[in-house]
Coordinates of N, CA and C in Angstrom, one line a residue:
X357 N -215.9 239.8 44.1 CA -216.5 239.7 42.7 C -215.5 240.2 41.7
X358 N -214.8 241.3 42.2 CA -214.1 242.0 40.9 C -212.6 241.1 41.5
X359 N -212.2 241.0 42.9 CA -211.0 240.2 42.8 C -210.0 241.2 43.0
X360 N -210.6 242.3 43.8 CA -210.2 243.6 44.4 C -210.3 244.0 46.4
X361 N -209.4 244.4 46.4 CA -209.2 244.8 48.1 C -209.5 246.1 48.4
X362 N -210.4 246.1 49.3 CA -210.5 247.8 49.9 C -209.8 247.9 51.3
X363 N -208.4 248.2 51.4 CA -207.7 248.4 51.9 C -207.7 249.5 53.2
X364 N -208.1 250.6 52.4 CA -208.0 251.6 53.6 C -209.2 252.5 53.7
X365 N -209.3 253.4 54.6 CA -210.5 254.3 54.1 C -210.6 255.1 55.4
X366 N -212.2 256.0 56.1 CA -211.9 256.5 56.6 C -213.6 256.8 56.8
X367 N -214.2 257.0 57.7 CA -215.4 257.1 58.6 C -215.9 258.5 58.5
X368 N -216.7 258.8 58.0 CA -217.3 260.5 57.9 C -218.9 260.1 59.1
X369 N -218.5 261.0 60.1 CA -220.2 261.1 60.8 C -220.7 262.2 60.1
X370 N -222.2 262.2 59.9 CA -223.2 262.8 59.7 C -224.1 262.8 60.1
X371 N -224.3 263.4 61.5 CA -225.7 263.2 62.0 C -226.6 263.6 61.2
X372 N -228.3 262.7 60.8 CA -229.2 263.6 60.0 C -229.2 262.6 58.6
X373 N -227.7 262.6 58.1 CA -228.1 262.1 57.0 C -228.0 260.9 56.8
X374 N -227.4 259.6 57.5 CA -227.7 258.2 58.1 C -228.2 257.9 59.3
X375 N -229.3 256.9 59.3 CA -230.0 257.0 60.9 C -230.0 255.6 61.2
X376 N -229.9 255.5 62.5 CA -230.1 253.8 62.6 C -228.7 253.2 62.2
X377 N -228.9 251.7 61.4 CA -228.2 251.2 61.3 C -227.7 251.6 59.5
X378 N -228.3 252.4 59.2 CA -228.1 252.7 57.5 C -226.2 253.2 57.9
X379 N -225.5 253.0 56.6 CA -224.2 253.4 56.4 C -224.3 253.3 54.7
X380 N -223.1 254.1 54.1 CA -222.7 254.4 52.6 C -221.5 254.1 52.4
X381 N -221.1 253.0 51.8 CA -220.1 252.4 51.1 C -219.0 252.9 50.0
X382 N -218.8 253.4 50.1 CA -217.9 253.9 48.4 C -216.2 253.9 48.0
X383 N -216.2 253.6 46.7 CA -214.4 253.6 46.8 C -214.0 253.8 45.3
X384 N -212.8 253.4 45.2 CA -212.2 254.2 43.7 C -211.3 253.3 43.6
X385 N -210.7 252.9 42.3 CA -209.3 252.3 42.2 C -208.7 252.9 41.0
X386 N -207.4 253.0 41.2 CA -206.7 253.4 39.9 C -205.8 252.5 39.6
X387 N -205.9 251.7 38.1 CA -205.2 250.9 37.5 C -204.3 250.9 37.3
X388 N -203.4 250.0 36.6 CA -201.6 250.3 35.7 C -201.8 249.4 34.9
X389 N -201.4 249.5 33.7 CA -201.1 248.8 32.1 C -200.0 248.9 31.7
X390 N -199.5 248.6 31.0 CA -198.3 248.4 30.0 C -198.9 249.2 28.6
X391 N -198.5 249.9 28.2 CA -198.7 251.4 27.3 C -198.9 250.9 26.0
X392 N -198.3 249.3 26.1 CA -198.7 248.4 24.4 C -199.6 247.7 24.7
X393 N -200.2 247.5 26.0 CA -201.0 246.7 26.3 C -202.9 247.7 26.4
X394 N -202.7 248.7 26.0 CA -204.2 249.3 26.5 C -205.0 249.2 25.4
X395 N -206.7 249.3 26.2 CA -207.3 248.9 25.2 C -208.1 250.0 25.1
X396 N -208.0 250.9 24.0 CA -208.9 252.1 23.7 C -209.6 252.8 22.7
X397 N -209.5 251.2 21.9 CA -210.4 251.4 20.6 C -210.2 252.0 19.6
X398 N -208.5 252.5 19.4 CA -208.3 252.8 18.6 C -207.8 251.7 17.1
X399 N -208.3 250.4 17.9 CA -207.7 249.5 16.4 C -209.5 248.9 16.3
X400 N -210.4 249.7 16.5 CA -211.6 249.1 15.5 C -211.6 249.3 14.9
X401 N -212.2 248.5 13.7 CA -212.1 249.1 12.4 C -213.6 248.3 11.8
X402 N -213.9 249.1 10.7 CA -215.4 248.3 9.9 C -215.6 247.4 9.6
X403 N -216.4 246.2 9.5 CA -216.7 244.6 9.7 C -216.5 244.4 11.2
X404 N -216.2 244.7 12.3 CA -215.7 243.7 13.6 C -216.9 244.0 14.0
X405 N -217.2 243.4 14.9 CA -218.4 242.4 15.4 C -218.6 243.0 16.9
X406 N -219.4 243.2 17.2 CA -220.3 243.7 18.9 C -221.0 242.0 19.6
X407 N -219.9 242.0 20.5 CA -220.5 241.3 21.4 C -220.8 242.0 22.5
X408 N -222.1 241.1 23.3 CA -222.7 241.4 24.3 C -223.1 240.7 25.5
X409 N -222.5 241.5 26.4 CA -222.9 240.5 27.9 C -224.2 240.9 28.8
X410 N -225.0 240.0 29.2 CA -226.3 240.5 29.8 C -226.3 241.4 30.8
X411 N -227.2 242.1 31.2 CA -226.8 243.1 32.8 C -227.9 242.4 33.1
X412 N -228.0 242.4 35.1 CA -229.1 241.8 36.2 C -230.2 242.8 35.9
X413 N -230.2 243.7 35.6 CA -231.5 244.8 35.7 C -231.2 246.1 35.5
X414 N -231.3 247.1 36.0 CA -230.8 248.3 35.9 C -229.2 248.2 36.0
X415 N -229.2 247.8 36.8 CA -227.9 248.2 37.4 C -227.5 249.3 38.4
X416 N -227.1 249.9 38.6 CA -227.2 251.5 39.3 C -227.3 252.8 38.3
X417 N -228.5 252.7 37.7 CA -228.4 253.4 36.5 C -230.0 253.7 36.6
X418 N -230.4 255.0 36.1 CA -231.4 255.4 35.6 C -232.5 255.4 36.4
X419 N -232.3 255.8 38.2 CA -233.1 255.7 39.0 C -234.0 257.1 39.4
X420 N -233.6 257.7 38.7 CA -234.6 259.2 38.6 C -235.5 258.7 38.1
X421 N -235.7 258.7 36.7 CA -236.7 258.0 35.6 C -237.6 257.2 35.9
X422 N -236.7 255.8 37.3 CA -237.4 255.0 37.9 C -238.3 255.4 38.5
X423 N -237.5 255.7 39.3 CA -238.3 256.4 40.8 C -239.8 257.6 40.2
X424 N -239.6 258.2 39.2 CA -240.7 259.1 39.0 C -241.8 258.3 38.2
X425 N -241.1 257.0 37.2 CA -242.4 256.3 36.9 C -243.3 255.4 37.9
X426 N -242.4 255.0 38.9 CA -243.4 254.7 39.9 C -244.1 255.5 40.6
X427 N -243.6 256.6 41.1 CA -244.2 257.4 41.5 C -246.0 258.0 40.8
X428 N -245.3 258.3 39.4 CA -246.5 258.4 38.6 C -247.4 257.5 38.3
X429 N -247.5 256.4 38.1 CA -248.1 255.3 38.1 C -248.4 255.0 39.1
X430 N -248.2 255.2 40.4 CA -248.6 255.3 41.6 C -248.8 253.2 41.9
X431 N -247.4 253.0 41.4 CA -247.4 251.2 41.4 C -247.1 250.8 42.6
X432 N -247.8 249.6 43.6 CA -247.6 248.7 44.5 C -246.4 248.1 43.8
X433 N -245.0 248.1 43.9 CA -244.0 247.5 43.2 C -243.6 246.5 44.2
X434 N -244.3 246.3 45.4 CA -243.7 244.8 46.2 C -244.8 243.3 45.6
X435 N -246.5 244.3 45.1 CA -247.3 243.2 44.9 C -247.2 243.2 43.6
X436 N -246.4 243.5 42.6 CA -246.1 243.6 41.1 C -245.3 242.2 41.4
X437 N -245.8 241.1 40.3 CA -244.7 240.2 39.8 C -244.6 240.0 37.9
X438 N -243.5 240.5 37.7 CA -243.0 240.2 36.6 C -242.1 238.6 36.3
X439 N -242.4 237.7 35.5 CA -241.4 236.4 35.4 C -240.9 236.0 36.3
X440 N -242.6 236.0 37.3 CA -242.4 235.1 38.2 C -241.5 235.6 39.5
X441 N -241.3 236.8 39.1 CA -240.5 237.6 40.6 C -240.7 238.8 40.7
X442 N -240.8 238.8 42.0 CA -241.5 240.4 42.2 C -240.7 242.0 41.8
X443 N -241.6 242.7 41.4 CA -240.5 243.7 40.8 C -239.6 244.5 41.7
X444 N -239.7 244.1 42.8 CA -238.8 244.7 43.5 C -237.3 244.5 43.7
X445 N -237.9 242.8 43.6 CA -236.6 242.3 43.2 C -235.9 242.2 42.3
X446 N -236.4 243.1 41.0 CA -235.7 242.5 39.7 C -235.6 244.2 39.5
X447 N -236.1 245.1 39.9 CA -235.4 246.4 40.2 C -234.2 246.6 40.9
X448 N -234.4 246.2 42.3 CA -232.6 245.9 42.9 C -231.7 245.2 42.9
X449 N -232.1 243.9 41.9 CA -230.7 243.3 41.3 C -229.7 243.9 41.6
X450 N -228.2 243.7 42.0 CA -227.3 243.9 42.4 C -226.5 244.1 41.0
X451 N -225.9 245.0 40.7 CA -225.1 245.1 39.4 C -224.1 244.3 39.5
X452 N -224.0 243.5 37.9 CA -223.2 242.7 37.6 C -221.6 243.3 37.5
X453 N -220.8 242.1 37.8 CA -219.3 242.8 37.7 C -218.7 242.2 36.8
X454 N -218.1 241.9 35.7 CA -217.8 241.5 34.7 C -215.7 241.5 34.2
X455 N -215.4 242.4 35.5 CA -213.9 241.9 35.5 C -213.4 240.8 35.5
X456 N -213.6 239.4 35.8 CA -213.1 237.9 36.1 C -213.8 237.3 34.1
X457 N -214.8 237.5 33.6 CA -214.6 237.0 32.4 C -214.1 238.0 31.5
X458 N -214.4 239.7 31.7 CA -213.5 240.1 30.8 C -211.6 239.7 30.8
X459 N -211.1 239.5 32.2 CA -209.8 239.5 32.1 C -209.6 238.0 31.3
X460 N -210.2 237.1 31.4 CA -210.4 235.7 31.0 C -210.0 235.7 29.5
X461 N -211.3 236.6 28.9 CA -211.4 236.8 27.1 C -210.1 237.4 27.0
X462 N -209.7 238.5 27.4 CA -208.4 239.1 27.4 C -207.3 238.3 27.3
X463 N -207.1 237.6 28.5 CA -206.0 236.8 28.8 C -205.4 235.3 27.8
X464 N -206.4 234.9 27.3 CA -207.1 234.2 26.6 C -207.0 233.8 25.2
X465 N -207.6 235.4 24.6 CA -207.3 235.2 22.8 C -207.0 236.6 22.4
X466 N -206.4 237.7 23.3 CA -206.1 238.6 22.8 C -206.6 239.5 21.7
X467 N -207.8 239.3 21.7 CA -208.6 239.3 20.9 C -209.6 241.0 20.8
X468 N -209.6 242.0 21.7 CA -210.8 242.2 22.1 C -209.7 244.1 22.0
X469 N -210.6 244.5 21.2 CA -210.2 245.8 20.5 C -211.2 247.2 21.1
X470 N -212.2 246.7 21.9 CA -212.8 248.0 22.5 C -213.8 247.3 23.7
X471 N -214.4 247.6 24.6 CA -214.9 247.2 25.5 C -215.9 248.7 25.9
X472 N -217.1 248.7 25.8 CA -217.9 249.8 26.6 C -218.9 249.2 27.8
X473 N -218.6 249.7 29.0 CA -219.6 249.1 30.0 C -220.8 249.9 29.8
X474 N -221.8 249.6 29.8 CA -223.4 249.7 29.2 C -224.0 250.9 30.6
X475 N -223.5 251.4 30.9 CA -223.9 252.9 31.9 C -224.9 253.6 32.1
X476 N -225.2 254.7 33.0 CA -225.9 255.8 32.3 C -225.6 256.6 31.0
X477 N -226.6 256.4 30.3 CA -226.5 257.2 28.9 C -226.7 255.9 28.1
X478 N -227.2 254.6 28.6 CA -227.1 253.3 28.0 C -226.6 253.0 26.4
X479 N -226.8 252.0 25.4 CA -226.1 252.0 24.6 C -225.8 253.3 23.5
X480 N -227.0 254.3 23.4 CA -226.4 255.3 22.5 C -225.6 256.2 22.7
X481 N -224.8 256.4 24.8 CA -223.9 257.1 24.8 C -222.6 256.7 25.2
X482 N -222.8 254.8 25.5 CA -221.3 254.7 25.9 C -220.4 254.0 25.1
X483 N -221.6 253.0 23.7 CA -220.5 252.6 22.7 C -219.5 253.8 22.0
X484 N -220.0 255.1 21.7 CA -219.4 255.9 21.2 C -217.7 256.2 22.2
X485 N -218.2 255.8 23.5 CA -216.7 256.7 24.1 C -215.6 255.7 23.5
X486 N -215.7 254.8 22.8 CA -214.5 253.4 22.6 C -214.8 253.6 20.7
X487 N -215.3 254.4 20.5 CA -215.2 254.2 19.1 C -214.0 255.1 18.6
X488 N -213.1 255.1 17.4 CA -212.4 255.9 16.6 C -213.5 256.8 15.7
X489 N -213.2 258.1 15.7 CA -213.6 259.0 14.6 C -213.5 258.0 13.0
X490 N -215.4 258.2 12.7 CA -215.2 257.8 11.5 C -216.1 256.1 11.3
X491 N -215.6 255.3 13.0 CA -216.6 254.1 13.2 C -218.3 254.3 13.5
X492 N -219.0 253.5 12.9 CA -220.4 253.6 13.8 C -220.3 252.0 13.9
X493 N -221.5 251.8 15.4 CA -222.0 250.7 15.4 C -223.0 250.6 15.1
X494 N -223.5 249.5 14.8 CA -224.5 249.1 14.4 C -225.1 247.8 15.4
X495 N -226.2 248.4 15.8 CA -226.8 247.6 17.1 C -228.0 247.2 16.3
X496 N -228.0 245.8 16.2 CA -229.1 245.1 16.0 C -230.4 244.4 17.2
X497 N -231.4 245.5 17.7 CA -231.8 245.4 18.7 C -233.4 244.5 19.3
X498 N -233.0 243.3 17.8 CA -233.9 242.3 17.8 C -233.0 241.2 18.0
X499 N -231.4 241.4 18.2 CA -231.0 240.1 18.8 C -230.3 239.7 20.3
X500 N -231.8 240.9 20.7 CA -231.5 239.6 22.7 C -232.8 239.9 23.0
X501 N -233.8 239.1 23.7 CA -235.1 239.2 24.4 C -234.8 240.6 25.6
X502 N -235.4 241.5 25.7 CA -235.2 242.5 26.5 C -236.3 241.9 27.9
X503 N -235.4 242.2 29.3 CA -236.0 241.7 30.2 C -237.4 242.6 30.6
X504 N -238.3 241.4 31.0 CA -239.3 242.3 31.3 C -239.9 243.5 32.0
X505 N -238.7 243.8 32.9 CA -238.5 244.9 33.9 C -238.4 246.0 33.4
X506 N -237.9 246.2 31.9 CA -237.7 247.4 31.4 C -239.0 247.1 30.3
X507 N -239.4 246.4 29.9 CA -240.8 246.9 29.0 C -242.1 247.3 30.2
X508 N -242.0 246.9 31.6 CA -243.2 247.4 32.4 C -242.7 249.3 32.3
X509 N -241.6 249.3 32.5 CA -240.7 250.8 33.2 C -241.3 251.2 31.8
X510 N -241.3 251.3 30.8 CA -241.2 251.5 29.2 C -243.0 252.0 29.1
X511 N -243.7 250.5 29.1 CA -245.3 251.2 29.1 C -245.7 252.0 30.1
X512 N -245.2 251.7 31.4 CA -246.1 252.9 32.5 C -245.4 254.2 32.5
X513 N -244.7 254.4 32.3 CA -243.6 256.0 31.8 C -244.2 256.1 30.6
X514 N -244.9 255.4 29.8 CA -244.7 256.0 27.9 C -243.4 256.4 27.5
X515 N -242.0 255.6 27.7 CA -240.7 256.0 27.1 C -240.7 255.5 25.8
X516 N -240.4 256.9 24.9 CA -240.0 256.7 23.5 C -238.9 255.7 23.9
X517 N -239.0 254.2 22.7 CA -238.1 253.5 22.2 C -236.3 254.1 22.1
X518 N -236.5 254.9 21.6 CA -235.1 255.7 21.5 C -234.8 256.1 22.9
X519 N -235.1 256.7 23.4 CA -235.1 257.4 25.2 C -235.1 256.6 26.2
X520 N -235.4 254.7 25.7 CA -235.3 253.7 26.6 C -233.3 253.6 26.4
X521 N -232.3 253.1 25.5 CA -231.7 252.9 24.9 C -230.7 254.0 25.0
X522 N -231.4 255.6 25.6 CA -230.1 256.3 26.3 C -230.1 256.9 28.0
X523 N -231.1 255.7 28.3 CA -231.3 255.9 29.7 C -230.8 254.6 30.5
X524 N -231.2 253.6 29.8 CA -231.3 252.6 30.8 C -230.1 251.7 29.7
X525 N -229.8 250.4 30.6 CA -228.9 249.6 29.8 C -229.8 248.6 28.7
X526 N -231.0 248.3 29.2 CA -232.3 247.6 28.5 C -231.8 245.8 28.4
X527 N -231.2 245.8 29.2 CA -230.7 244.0 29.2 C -229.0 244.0 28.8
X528 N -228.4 244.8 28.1 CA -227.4 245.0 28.0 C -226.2 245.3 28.7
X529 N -225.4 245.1 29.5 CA -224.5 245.3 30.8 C -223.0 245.4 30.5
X530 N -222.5 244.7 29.0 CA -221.2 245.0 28.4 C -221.4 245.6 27.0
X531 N -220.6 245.7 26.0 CA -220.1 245.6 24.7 C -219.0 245.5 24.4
X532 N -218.3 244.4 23.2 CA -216.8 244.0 23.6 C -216.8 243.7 22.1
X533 N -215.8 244.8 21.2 CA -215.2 244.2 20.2 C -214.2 243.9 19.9
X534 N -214.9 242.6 19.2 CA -213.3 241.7 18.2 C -213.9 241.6 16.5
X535 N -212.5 241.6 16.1 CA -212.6 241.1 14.5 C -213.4 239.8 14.3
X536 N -213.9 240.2 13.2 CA -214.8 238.6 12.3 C -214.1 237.3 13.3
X537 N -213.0 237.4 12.8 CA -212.2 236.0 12.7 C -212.0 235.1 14.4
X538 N -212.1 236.2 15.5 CA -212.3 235.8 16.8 C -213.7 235.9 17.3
X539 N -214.3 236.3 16.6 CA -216.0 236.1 17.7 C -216.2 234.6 17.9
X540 N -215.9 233.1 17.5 CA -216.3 232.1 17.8 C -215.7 231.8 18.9
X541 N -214.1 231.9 18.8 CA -213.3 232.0 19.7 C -213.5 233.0 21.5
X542 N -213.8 233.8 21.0 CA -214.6 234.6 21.9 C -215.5 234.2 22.6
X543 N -216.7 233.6 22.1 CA -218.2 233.5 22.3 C -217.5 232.2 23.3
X544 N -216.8 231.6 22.7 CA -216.4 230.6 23.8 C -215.9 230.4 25.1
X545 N -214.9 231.1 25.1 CA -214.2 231.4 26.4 C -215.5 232.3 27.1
X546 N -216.4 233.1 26.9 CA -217.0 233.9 27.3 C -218.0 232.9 28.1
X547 N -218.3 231.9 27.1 CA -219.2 231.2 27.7 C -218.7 230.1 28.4
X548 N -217.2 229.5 28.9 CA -216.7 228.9 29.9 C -216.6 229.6 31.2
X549 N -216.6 230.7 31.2 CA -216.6 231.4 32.0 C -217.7 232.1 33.2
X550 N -218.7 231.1 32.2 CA -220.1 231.5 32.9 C -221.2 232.0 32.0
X551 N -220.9 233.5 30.9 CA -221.8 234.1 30.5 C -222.6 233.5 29.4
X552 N -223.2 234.6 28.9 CA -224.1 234.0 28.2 C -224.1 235.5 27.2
X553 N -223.2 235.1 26.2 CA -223.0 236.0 25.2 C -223.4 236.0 24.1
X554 N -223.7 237.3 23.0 CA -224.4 236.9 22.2 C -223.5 238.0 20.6
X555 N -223.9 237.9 19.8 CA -223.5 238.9 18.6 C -224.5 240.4 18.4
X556 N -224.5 241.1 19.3 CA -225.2 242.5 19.2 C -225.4 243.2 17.9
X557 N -224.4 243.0 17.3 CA -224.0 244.1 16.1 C -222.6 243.9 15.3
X558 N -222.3 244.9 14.7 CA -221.3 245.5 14.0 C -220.5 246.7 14.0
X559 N -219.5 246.6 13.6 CA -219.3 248.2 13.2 C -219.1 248.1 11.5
X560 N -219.6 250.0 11.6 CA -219.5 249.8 9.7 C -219.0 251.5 9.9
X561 N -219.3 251.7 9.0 CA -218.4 253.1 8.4 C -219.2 254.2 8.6
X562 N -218.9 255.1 9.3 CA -220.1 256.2 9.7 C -220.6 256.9 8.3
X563 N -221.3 257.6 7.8 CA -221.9 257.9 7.0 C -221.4 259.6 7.4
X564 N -221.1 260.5 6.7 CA -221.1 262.1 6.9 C -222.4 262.6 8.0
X565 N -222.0 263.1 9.0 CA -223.4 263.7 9.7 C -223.6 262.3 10.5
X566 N -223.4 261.3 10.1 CA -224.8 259.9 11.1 C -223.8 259.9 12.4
X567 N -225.0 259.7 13.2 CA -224.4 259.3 14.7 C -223.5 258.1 14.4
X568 N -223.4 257.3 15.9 CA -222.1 257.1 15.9 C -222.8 255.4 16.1
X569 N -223.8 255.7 16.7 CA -224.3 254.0 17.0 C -225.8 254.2 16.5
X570 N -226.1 253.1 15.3 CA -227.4 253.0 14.7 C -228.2 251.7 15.7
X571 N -229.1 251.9 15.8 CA -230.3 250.9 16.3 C -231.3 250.4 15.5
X572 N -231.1 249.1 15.1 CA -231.9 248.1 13.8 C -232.8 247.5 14.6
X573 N -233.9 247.5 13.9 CA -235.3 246.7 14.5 C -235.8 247.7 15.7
X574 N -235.9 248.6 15.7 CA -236.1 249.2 16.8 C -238.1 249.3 17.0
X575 N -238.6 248.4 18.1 CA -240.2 248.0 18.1 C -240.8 249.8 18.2
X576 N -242.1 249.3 17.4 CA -242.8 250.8 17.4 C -243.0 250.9 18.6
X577 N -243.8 252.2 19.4 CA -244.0 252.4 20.4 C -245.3 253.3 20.8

């Protein structure tokens, strides 16, 4: 998917803590750039534009939260169907990988001045890590339909609106900015590539004291 080799590695037994046929997968890679070539958001600047790539569902993110609303709700989550598919399955969605069209947009139109992957701490804590002192974004959060997996999680938890938005990704899986002048150009390549991208937001000029990423349209709760 990412267009990466796991090369080497190394077998830990633990009696106790895998049984059967269960095993745990894990690995790390460390990159190389060209020192004129890195992208770390130090050239956003106010007007450029948030684009956004969809995430499958959670992702591997925010499974405490999960796990306890089900629990509390005490939900059949196999006989649960949300849009026509059962929630189980749109809970374990496999997280999306998004290296093969980000390098694409990259390679492409040179275009693309900060990149935040949508994580734990969802959009109010990882646009900030790619921002310069002094940017805010501005998330317009009436322009993508939020999948229905996270409004069930949302009503049977009672999660404040705000507390959805730094837990979970809420449909969101990238953020990628470029200047005015490349978003069509962008939106393009992004969407030869497969996705399905959209105009999130903005950046504008932080205000003394204001956080760093605003949320517009945000539904009562």
């Amino acid at each position: 998917m990412a267009g990466c080799s796991l090369v080497g590695g190394e077998t830990a037994e633990m009696p106790g803590m895998y049984e059967g046929e269960d095993y745990d997968l894990a690995g790390f890679c460390v990159g190389v750039v060209e020192k004129a070539e890195i992208i770390d958001g130090s050239k956003v600047a106010a007007g450029d534009a948030l684009l956004a790539l969809p995430s499958s569902g959670p992702h591997s993110n925010g499974y405490s939260l999960i796990r306890k609303i089900i629990e509390v709700a005490g939900a059949d989550i196999e006989s649960i169907q949300l849009d026509g598919k059962p929630l189980t399955e749109l809970l374990m969605a496999p997280t999306r990988i998004y290296v093969k069209p980000l390098l694409k947009l990259i390679k492409e139109t040179g275009a693309v001045k900060a990149m935040a992957h949508i994580t734990g701490g969802g959009l109010l804590d990882n646009i900030p890590r790619v921002l310069p002192e002094g940017a805010q974004a501005v998330v317009d959060v009436a322009s993508w339909q939020r999948p229905a997996v996270f409004d069930w999680l949302q009503q049977q938890g009672n999660v404040a609106e705000n507390e959805m938005h730094r837990v979970l990704n809420c449909g969101v899986g990238m953020v990628i900015c470029v200047a005015q002048e490349h978003v069509e150009a962008a939106l393009k390549v992004l969407r030869e590539a497969g996705e399905q991208p959209w105009v999130i937001g903005q950046i504008a000029t932080a205000a003394e004291g204001a956080a760093q990423v605003e949320l517009k349209n945000l539904k009562a709760h």
